[in-house]
Coordinates of C-alpha atoms in Angstrom, one line a residue:
X1 CA 5.9 -5.2 -30.8
X2 CA 9.0 -6.0 -28.8
X3 CA 9.4 -9.6 -27.5
X4 CA 10.9 -10.4 -24.2
X5 CA 12.7 -13.6 -23.4
X6 CA 11.7 -15.6 -20.3
X7 CA 13.8 -17.2 -17.6
X8 CA 15.0 -20.7 -18.3
X9 CA 12.1 -23.2 -18.5
X10 CA 12.7 -24.8 -15.1
X11 CA 13.0 -21.4 -13.4
X12 CA 10.0 -20.1 -15.3
X13 CA 7.8 -23.1 -14.2
X14 CA 9.0 -22.8 -10.6
X15 CA 8.7 -19.1 -10.4
X16 CA 5.2 -19.0 -12.0
X17 CA 4.0 -21.8 -9.7
X18 CA 5.3 -19.9 -6.6
X19 CA 4.0 -16.6 -7.7
X20 CA 0.5 -18.0 -8.5
X21 CA 0.4 -19.8 -5.1
X22 CA 1.5 -16.6 -3.3
X23 CA -1.0 -14.5 -5.2
X24 CA -3.8 -16.9 -4.2
X25 CA -2.9 -16.7 -0.5
X26 CA -2.6 -12.9 -0.6
X27 CA -5.9 -12.6 -2.5
X28 CA -7.9 -14.5 0.1
X29 CA -6.1 -12.6 2.8
X30 CA -7.0 -9.3 1.1
X31 CA -10.6 -10.3 0.5
X32 CA -11.1 -11.2 4.2
X33 CA -9.4 -8.1 5.5
X34 CA -11.2 -5.8 3.1
X35 CA -14.6 -7.1 4.4
X36 CA -13.3 -7.0 8.0
X37 CA -11.9 -3.5 7.4
X38 CA -15.1 -2.0 6.1
X39 CA -17.1 -3.5 9.0
X40 CA -14.5 -2.6 11.6
X41 CA -14.2 1.1 10.5
X42 CA -18.0 1.3 10.7
X43 CA -18.2 -0.1 14.2
X44 CA -15.1 2.0 15.3
X45 CA -16.8 5.2 14.1
X46 CA -20.0 4.3 15.9
X47 CA -18.4 3.2 19.2
X48 CA -15.9 6.0 19.5
X49 CA -18.1 8.7 17.9
X50 CA -17.0 11.1 15.2
X51 CA -15.0 13.3 17.7
X52 CA -12.9 10.6 19.3
X53 CA -12.5 8.8 16.0
X54 CA -11.0 12.0 14.5
X55 CA -8.8 12.6 17.6
X56 CA -7.4 9.0 17.5
X57 CA -6.5 9.3 13.9
X58 CA -5.1 12.7 14.3
X59 CA -2.9 11.6 17.3
X60 CA -1.8 8.5 15.3
X61 CA -0.9 10.8 12.4
X62 CA 1.5 12.7 14.6
X63 CA 3.2 9.5 15.6
X64 CA 3.4 8.4 12.0
X65 CA 5.2 11.7 11.1
X66 CA 8.3 10.4 12.9
X67 CA 8.4 7.1 11.1
X68 CA 9.8 8.2 7.8
X69 CA 13.2 6.7 8.7
X70 CA 11.4 3.4 9.4
X71 CA 10.0 3.3 5.9
X72 CA 13.3 4.0 4.3
X73 CA 15.0 1.2 6.2
X74 CA 12.2 -1.3 5.3
X75 CA 12.8 -0.7 1.6
X76 CA 16.6 -1.1 2.1
X77 CA 16.2 -4.3 4.1
X78 CA 13.9 -6.0 1.6
X79 CA 16.0 -4.9 -1.3
X80 CA 19.3 -6.2 0.2
X81 CA 17.7 -9.5 1.4
X82 CA 16.2 -10.1 -2.0
X83 CA 19.5 -9.3 -3.7
X84 CA 21.6 -11.6 -1.6
X85 CA 19.1 -14.5 -2.0
X86 CA 19.0 -13.8 -5.7
X87 CA 22.8 -14.2 -5.7
X88 CA 22.4 -17.4 -3.6
X89 CA 24.3 -15.9 -0.7
X90 CA 22.7 -17.1 2.6
X91 CA 25.6 -15.7 4.7
X92 CA 25.0 -12.3 3.1
X93 CA 21.3 -12.6 4.1
X94 CA 22.3 -13.3 7.7
X95 CA 24.5 -10.3 7.7
X96 CA 21.8 -8.0 6.3
X97 CA 19.2 -9.2 8.8
X98 CA 21.5 -8.9 11.8
X99 CA 22.7 -5.4 10.8
X100 CA 19.2 -4.1 10.0
X101 CA 17.8 -5.5 13.3
X102 CA 20.4 -3.5 15.3
X103 CA 19.6 -0.4 13.2
X104 CA 15.9 -0.8 13.9
X105 CA 16.5 -1.1 17.7
X106 CA 18.6 2.1 17.7
X107 CA 16.1 3.9 15.5
X108 CA 13.2 2.9 17.7
X109 CA 14.9 4.6 20.7
X110 CA 15.6 7.8 18.7
X111 CA 12.0 8.0 17.5
X112 CA 10.6 7.6 21.1
X113 CA 12.7 10.7 22.1
X114 CA 11.4 12.7 19.1
X115 CA 7.8 11.7 19.7
X116 CA 7.9 12.5 23.4
X117 CA 9.4 16.0 22.7
X118 CA 8.5 17.4 19.3
X119 CA 5.4 15.3 18.9
X120 CA 4.0 16.3 22.3
X121 CA 4.6 20.0 21.4
X122 CA 2.6 19.6 18.2
X123 CA -0.2 17.7 20.0
X124 CA -0.6 20.3 22.8
X125 CA 0.2 23.6 21.1
X126 CA -0.7 23.2 17.4
X127 CA -3.6 20.8 16.8
X128 CA -7.2 21.8 17.5
X129 CA -8.5 19.3 20.0
X130 CA -11.5 19.9 22.3
X131 CA -10.2 21.0 25.8
X132 CA -12.2 18.3 27.6
X133 CA -10.4 15.6 25.5
X134 CA -6.8 16.9 25.8
X135 CA -6.0 14.6 28.8
X136 CA -7.2 11.5 26.9
X137 CA -5.4 12.6 23.8
X138 CA -2.1 12.8 25.7
X139 CA -2.6 9.4 27.2
X140 CA -3.3 7.9 23.8
X141 CA -0.2 9.7 22.4
X142 CA 2.1 8.0 24.9
X143 CA 0.4 4.6 24.3
X144 CA 0.7 5.1 20.5
X145 CA 4.4 5.9 20.9
X146 CA 5.0 2.5 22.5
X147 CA 2.9 0.8 19.9
X148 CA 5.1 2.4 17.2
X149 CA 8.2 0.9 18.8
X150 CA 6.6 -2.6 19.0
X151 CA 5.5 -2.4 15.4
X152 CA 9.0 -1.3 14.3
X153 CA 10.6 -4.2 15.9
X154 CA 8.3 -6.5 14.0
X155 CA 9.3 -5.1 10.6
X156 CA 12.6 -7.1 10.2
X157 CA 10.7 -10.3 10.7
X158 CA 7.9 -9.2 8.3
X159 CA 10.6 -8.3 5.7
X160 CA 12.2 -11.8 6.1
X161 CA 8.8 -13.5 5.5
X162 CA 8.1 -11.4 2.4
X163 CA 11.6 -12.0 1.0
X164 CA 11.4 -15.7 1.5
X165 CA 7.9 -15.6 -0.1
X166 CA 6.2 -17.4 2.8
X167 CA 2.9 -15.8 1.9
X168 CA 0.7 -18.5 3.5
X169 CA 1.9 -17.6 7.0
X170 CA 1.7 -13.9 6.1
X171 CA -1.9 -14.4 5.0
X172 CA -3.0 -16.4 8.1
X173 CA -1.3 -14.1 10.6
X174 CA -2.8 -11.0 9.0
X175 CA -6.3 -12.6 9.3
X176 CA -5.7 -13.4 13.0
X177 CA -4.6 -9.8 13.6
X178 CA -7.7 -8.5 11.8
X179 CA -10.0 -10.7 13.9
X180 CA -8.3 -9.6 17.1
X181 CA -8.8 -5.9 16.1
X182 CA -12.4 -6.7 15.5
X183 CA -12.7 -8.3 19.0
X184 CA -11.4 -5.0 20.4
X185 CA -14.5 -3.2 19.2
X186 CA -16.8 -5.6 21.0
X187 CA -14.8 -5.1 24.2
X188 CA -15.3 -1.3 23.8
X189 CA -19.0 -1.7 23.8
X190 CA -19.0 -3.3 27.3
X191 CA -16.0 -1.5 28.8
X192 CA -16.6 1.2 31.4
X193 CA -13.3 3.1 30.8
X194 CA -12.6 6.0 28.5
X195 CA -13.2 4.3 25.2
X196 CA -10.5 6.3 23.4
X197 CA -7.8 5.3 25.9
X198 CA -9.1 1.7 26.1
X199 CA -9.0 1.4 22.3
X200 CA -5.3 2.6 22.1
X201 CA -4.4 0.2 25.0
X202 CA -5.9 -2.8 23.3
X203 CA -4.2 -2.0 20.0
X204 CA -0.9 -1.9 21.9
X205 CA -1.6 -5.4 23.3
X206 CA -2.3 -6.8 19.8
X207 CA 1.0 -5.3 18.6
X208 CA 2.9 -7.1 21.4
X209 CA 1.1 -10.5 20.6
X210 CA 1.9 -10.1 16.9
X211 CA 5.6 -9.4 17.6
X212 CA 6.0 -12.5 19.7
X213 CA 4.3 -14.7 17.0
X214 CA 6.5 -13.2 14.2
X215 CA 9.6 -13.7 16.2
X216 CA 8.9 -17.4 17.1
X217 CA 7.9 -18.3 13.5
X218 CA 10.9 -16.7 11.9
X219 CA 13.3 -18.1 14.4
X220 CA 12.0 -21.6 13.7
X221 CA 11.5 -21.5 9.9
X222 CA 13.9 -19.0 8.3
X223 CA 17.5 -19.9 8.3
X224 CA 19.1 -16.4 8.1
X225 CA 17.3 -15.1 11.3
X226 CA 20.1 -14.5 13.8
X227 CA 21.5 -11.8 16.1
X228 CA 25.2 -12.5 15.7
X229 CA 27.5 -9.5 15.7
X230 CA 28.8 -9.0 12.1
X231 CA 31.6 -6.5 11.4
X232 CA 31.1 -5.5 7.7
X233 CA 31.6 -1.8 7.3
X234 CA 31.1 -1.9 3.5
X235 CA 27.7 -3.6 3.9
X236 CA 26.7 -1.2 6.6
X237 CA 27.8 1.8 4.5
X238 CA 25.9 0.4 1.5
X239 CA 22.7 -0.1 3.4
X240 CA 22.9 3.3 5.1
X241 CA 23.6 5.0 1.8
X242 CA 20.6 3.4 0.2
X243 CA 18.5 4.1 3.3
X244 CA 19.9 7.7 3.4
X245 CA 18.6 8.6 0.0
X246 CA 15.4 6.7 0.7
X247 CA 14.8 8.9 3.7
X248 CA 14.0 11.7 1.4
X249 CA 11.1 9.8 -0.2
X250 CA 9.9 8.4 3.1
X251 CA 10.0 11.8 4.8
X252 CA 8.2 13.5 1.9
X253 CA 5.4 10.8 1.8
X254 CA 4.8 10.9 5.6
X255 CA 5.0 14.7 5.6
X256 CA 2.5 15.1 2.8
X257 CA 0.0 12.6 4.2
X258 CA 0.1 13.9 7.8
X259 CA 0.6 17.5 6.7
X260 CA -2.7 17.4 4.7
X261 CA -4.4 15.9 7.7
X262 CA -3.1 18.7 9.9
X263 CA -4.1 21.4 7.4
X264 CA -7.6 20.0 7.3
X265 CA -7.6 20.1 11.1
X266 CA -6.5 23.7 11.2
X267 CA -9.0 24.9 8.6
X268 CA -12.0 22.7 9.2
X269 CA -11.6 21.0 12.7
X270 CA -11.6 17.5 14.1
X271 CA -14.9 16.4 12.5
X272 CA -13.5 16.6 9.0
X273 CA -10.5 14.6 10.3
X274 CA -13.0 11.9 11.0
X275 CA -14.2 12.1 7.4
X276 CA -10.6 11.9 6.2
X277 CA -9.9 8.9 8.5
X278 CA -13.0 7.1 7.2
X279 CA -12.1 7.8 3.6
X280 CA -8.5 6.6 4.2
X281 CA -9.8 3.3 5.7
X282 CA -12.1 2.8 2.7
X283 CA -9.3 3.6 0.3
X284 CA -6.8 1.3 2.1
X285 CA -9.4 -1.5 2.0
X286 CA -9.7 -1.1 -1.7
X287 CA -6.0 -0.6 -2.4
X288 CA -5.2 -3.7 -0.4
X289 CA -6.0 -5.6 -3.6
X290 CA -3.1 -3.8 -5.3
X291 CA -0.7 -4.1 -2.4
X292 CA -1.3 -7.9 -2.0
X293 CA -1.1 -8.5 -5.7
X294 CA 2.2 -6.6 -6.1
X295 CA 3.7 -8.1 -2.9
X296 CA 3.7 -11.5 -4.5
X297 CA 5.8 -10.1 -7.4
X298 CA 8.3 -7.8 -5.7
X299 CA 10.8 -10.5 -4.5
X300 CA 11.0 -12.0 -8.0
X301 CA 11.6 -8.6 -9.6
X302 CA 14.6 -7.8 -7.3
X303 CA 16.0 -11.4 -7.5
X304 CA 15.8 -11.2 -11.4
X305 CA 17.6 -7.9 -11.3
X306 CA 20.4 -9.5 -9.2
X307 CA 20.8 -12.0 -12.1
X308 CA 20.8 -9.1 -14.6
X309 CA 18.0 -10.7 -16.7
X310 CA 16.9 -7.3 -18.1
X311 CA 14.7 -8.6 -21.0
X312 CA 12.7 -10.6 -18.5
X313 CA 12.5 -7.6 -16.1
X314 CA 11.1 -5.3 -18.8
X315 CA 8.3 -7.6 -19.8
X316 CA 7.6 -8.7 -16.2
X317 CA 7.3 -5.1 -14.9
X318 CA 5.0 -4.1 -17.8
X319 CA 2.7 -7.1 -17.1
X320 CA 2.6 -6.4 -13.4
X321 CA 1.7 -2.7 -14.2
X322 CA -1.1 -3.7 -16.6
X323 CA -2.6 -6.4 -14.5
X324 CA -2.4 -4.2 -11.3
X325 CA -4.5 -1.6 -13.1
X326 CA -7.0 -4.2 -14.3
X327 CA -7.4 -5.6 -10.8
X328 CA -7.8 -2.1 -9.2
X329 CA -10.1 -0.8 -11.9
X330 CA -12.3 -3.9 -11.6
X331 CA -13.0 -2.9 -8.0
X332 CA -13.0 0.9 -8.3
X333 CA -15.4 1.2 -11.3
X334 CA -18.6 -0.1 -9.6
X335 CA -17.6 1.3 -6.2
X336 CA -17.2 4.8 -7.6
X337 CA -20.4 4.8 -9.5
X338 CA -22.4 3.6 -6.4
X339 CA -20.2 5.5 -3.8
X340 CA -22.8 7.5 -1.9
X341 CA -25.2 4.5 -1.5
X342 CA -22.3 2.2 -0.4
X343 CA -21.2 4.8 2.2
X344 CA -24.7 5.0 3.6
X345 CA -24.8 1.3 4.0
X346 CA -21.2 1.1 5.4
X347 CA -21.2 4.0 7.9
X348 CA -24.9 4.8 8.3
X349 CA -24.0 8.3 9.5
X350 CA -21.5 9.5 6.9
X351 CA -19.1 12.3 7.9
X352 CA -19.3 15.4 5.7
X353 CA -17.0 15.3 2.6
X354 CA -16.2 11.6 3.0
X355 CA -17.4 10.8 -0.6
X356 CA -15.3 13.5 -2.1
X357 CA -12.1 12.4 -0.2
X358 CA -12.6 8.8 -1.3
X359 CA -13.2 9.7 -5.0
X360 CA -9.9 11.5 -5.2
X361 CA -8.1 8.8 -3.3
X362 CA -9.4 6.2 -5.7
X363 CA -8.0 8.1 -8.7
X364 CA -4.7 8.3 -6.9
X365 CA -4.9 4.5 -6.4
X366 CA -5.3 4.0 -10.1
X367 CA -2.2 6.0 -10.9
X368 CA -0.3 4.1 -8.3
X369 CA -1.4 0.7 -9.7
X370 CA 0.3 1.6 -13.0
X371 CA 3.4 3.2 -11.5
X372 CA 4.3 1.1 -8.5
X373 CA 6.0 -1.7 -10.4
X374 CA 8.5 0.9 -11.7
X375 CA 9.1 2.1 -8.2
X376 CA 10.1 -1.5 -7.4
X377 CA 12.4 -1.5 -10.4
X378 CA 14.0 1.8 -9.3
X379 CA 14.6 0.3 -5.8
X380 CA 16.1 -2.9 -7.4
X381 CA 18.5 -0.8 -9.5
X382 CA 19.8 0.7 -6.3
X383 CA 21.3 4.0 -7.5
X384 CA 18.4 6.1 -6.2
X385 CA 20.1 9.5 -5.4
X386 CA 18.6 11.6 -8.2
X387 CA 15.4 9.6 -8.2
X388 CA 14.6 10.3 -4.6
X389 CA 15.7 13.9 -4.7
X390 CA 13.4 14.7 -7.6
X391 CA 10.5 12.6 -6.2
X392 CA 10.8 14.1 -2.7
X393 CA 11.0 17.7 -3.7
X394 CA 8.1 17.3 -6.1
X395 CA 6.0 15.6 -3.4
X396 CA 6.9 18.3 -0.8
X397 CA 5.6 21.0 -3.1
X398 CA 2.2 19.5 -2.5
X399 CA 2.1 21.1 1.0
X400 CA 2.5 24.8 0.2
X401 CA 0.1 24.5 -2.8
X402 CA -2.5 22.6 -0.7
X403 CA -2.1 25.1 2.1
X404 CA -2.7 28.0 -0.2
X405 CA -5.8 26.4 -1.8
X406 CA -7.3 25.7 1.6
X407 CA -6.4 29.2 2.9
X408 CA -8.3 30.8 0.0
X409 CA -11.4 28.8 0.9
X410 CA -11.5 25.9 -1.5
X411 CA -13.0 22.6 -0.2
X412 CA -10.7 20.3 1.8
X413 CA -10.6 17.6 -1.0
X414 CA -8.5 20.0 -3.2
X415 CA -5.5 19.2 -1.0
X416 CA -5.8 15.6 -2.4
X417 CA -6.4 16.8 -5.9
X418 CA -2.9 18.5 -5.7
X419 CA -1.5 15.1 -4.6
X420 CA -3.2 13.4 -7.6
X421 CA -1.6 15.8 -10.1
X422 CA 1.8 15.3 -8.6
X423 CA 1.3 11.5 -8.8
X424 CA 0.6 11.7 -12.6
X425 CA 3.7 14.0 -13.2
X426 CA 6.0 11.9 -11.2
X427 CA 4.8 8.7 -12.9
X428 CA 6.0 10.2 -16.2
X429 CA 9.3 11.1 -14.6
X430 CA 9.8 7.6 -13.2
X431 CA 9.5 6.1 -16.6
X432 CA 12.0 8.6 -18.2
X433 CA 14.4 8.0 -15.3
X434 CA 14.3 4.2 -15.8
X435 CA 14.8 4.7 -19.6
X436 CA 18.0 6.5 -18.8
X437 CA 19.2 4.2 -16.0
X438 CA 18.4 0.7 -17.4
X439 CA 17.2 1.4 -21.0
X440 CA 13.6 0.7 -20.1
X441 CA 11.7 0.8 -23.5
X442 CA 9.2 3.5 -22.5
X443 CA 7.6 3.7 -25.9
X444 CA 6.5 0.1 -25.5
X445 CA 4.8 1.0 -22.2
X446 CA 2.8 3.8 -23.8
X447 CA 1.9 1.8 -26.9
X448 CA 1.0 -1.5 -25.3
X449 CA -0.1 -0.6 -21.7
X450 CA -1.2 3.0 -21.3
X451 CA -3.1 3.2 -24.6
X452 CA -5.1 0.0 -23.7
X453 CA -5.8 1.4 -20.3
X454 CA -7.1 4.7 -21.6
X455 CA -9.4 3.0 -24.2
X456 CA -10.8 0.8 -21.4
X457 CA -11.6 3.8 -19.2
X458 CA -13.1 5.9 -22.0
X459 CA -15.5 3.1 -22.9
X460 CA -16.4 1.6 -19.5
X461 CA -17.0 4.5 -17.2
X462 CA -19.5 6.5 -19.3
X463 CA -21.3 3.3 -20.2
X464 CA -21.7 2.2 -16.6
X465 CA -22.9 5.7 -15.6
X466 CA -25.6 5.5 -18.2
X467 CA -26.7 2.1 -17.0
X468 CA -26.7 3.4 -13.4
X469 CA -28.8 6.4 -14.3
X470 CA -31.3 4.3 -16.3
X471 CA -31.8 2.1 -13.3
X472 CA -32.5 5.0 -10.9
X473 CA -36.3 4.5 -10.9
X474 CA -35.9 1.0 -9.6
X475 CA -34.2 2.1 -6.3
X476 CA -30.7 2.2 -5.0
X477 CA -30.3 -1.5 -4.1
X478 CA -31.2 -2.8 -7.6
X479 CA -29.0 0.0 -9.0
X480 CA -26.0 -1.3 -7.0
X481 CA -26.5 -5.0 -7.8
X482 CA -27.2 -4.6 -11.5
X483 CA -24.5 -2.0 -12.1
X484 CA -22.0 -4.3 -10.3
X485 CA -22.9 -7.2 -12.6
X486 CA -22.9 -4.9 -15.6
X487 CA -19.5 -3.6 -14.6
X488 CA -18.1 -7.1 -14.5
X489 CA -19.4 -8.0 -17.9
X490 CA -18.2 -4.8 -19.5
X491 CA -14.7 -5.0 -18.1
X492 CA -14.3 -8.7 -18.9
X493 CA -15.2 -8.0 -22.5
X494 CA -12.9 -5.0 -22.7
X495 CA -10.0 -6.7 -20.9
X496 CA -10.3 -9.7 -23.3
X497 CA -10.5 -7.8 -26.6
X498 CA -8.5 -4.7 -25.8
X499 CA -6.6 -5.2 -22.5
X500 CA -4.6 -8.3 -23.4
X501 CA -2.8 -9.3 -26.6
X502 CA -3.1 -12.4 -28.7
X503 CA -0.4 -14.3 -26.9
X504 CA -2.0 -13.6 -23.5
X505 CA -5.3 -14.8 -24.8
X506 CA -3.7 -18.0 -26.0
X507 CA -2.1 -18.6 -22.6
X508 CA -5.4 -18.2 -20.9
X509 CA -7.2 -20.5 -23.3
X510 CA -4.5 -23.1 -22.8
X511 CA -4.8 -22.8 -19.0
X512 CA -8.6 -23.3 -19.2
X513 CA -8.3 -26.2 -21.6
X514 CA -5.9 -28.0 -19.2
X515 CA -8.2 -27.4 -16.3
X516 CA -11.2 -28.8 -18.2
X517 CA -9.1 -31.8 -19.5
X518 CA -8.0 -32.7 -16.0
X519 CA -11.7 -33.0 -15.0

């Protein structure tokens, strides 16, 4: 097995301590927000009703369609901030922030024009919305457009916080935002206004509050936050070039997600949009584990690439990939086996096809858990022209295939199955691309990561299904509780003996020994 060198000892100790601390903050943030998210989505569905819940998410989806430029700039800003800080260039970070802030303001104005023209046309002449709710849908659309602008202006400050690894503030402020969104739901229960319009208005007010908090914190605590006019045509050209190719990926991702939502609306109506929205919220709550885990590692990956410490990067990205999967599968396995009962507890009235949507989304999340570290690595490498073209075109092919499958009468979840297949194929391409660009040892990934993952799935899933079926006579609640405990035991054993190697076991033993010795 190939060995990888580490950073120098002092860097390794400092980096590991910082990563561990950031991971803990993000883990507790994620745990709180996941519980809050499950509860909030249940109450939202109950308060708004299936029809208004579906309308709100459909309208919000139209707004999101116009934010593909936003996502590309976010990746560019974080990449360049991390790179300049990795090169110990604080003045460079100031330039990057100032230039990106001006770009975001310009982009926000452009997107408002697009939303209020093309977006309104799609809303009023293409989507299937009940006639008596069209006026409310239009009001919500205008409010959501303004919310989009406010959230966009917050992104540069959000990127600065992630880049400087201030995860404690990020965790606390996310929890505050989650609590405020929960408070909205209680206001809806006592309000006398149109609940759909009131919900959108209150979400806008929270966005404004969060923007003010982010601005004040960053201005006080992060040194490179400034709005000075910098004239650096080369840097602007570099950022726009990187963003330009990233636009393809961002556009494809948004187009596919919202395109599938629109197809479902056209073929099955707004009630199935409610099922899709509920499934998306559940999937997002589960995948928040992955996002928070990997957020703690992303800055270190880019900063290490800036130092050209390739051996460290290879080993680091493989470990992030493996442990991302372990973390995700630890949650998904018991959740998937008990899915229908969990949904009945969570939503009480479960929209048709919610379980099927969530099942496919969870499989997609597992693929992403393995592949996302290599997306980070491709972004760090910077030369993304071919990568984004291939990825975007392959992703856009999902739309015609999904449309055909729904048009011939297949169930709505088949649109997501197409997305799952594309994700698997593109994951393979991503590895081959990085092998060519940075000599990533792909065989090591297949031998030491993927092979272990497949063995764990083959042993664990059938075994837990058998245990779950044996427990059926005892009732659904005992099934849920005992199968969750059984899942934990099975996966811990498999992770220990199959998932990790001898060196990793020794590191863990040493960590436990030191903790015990301190006591």
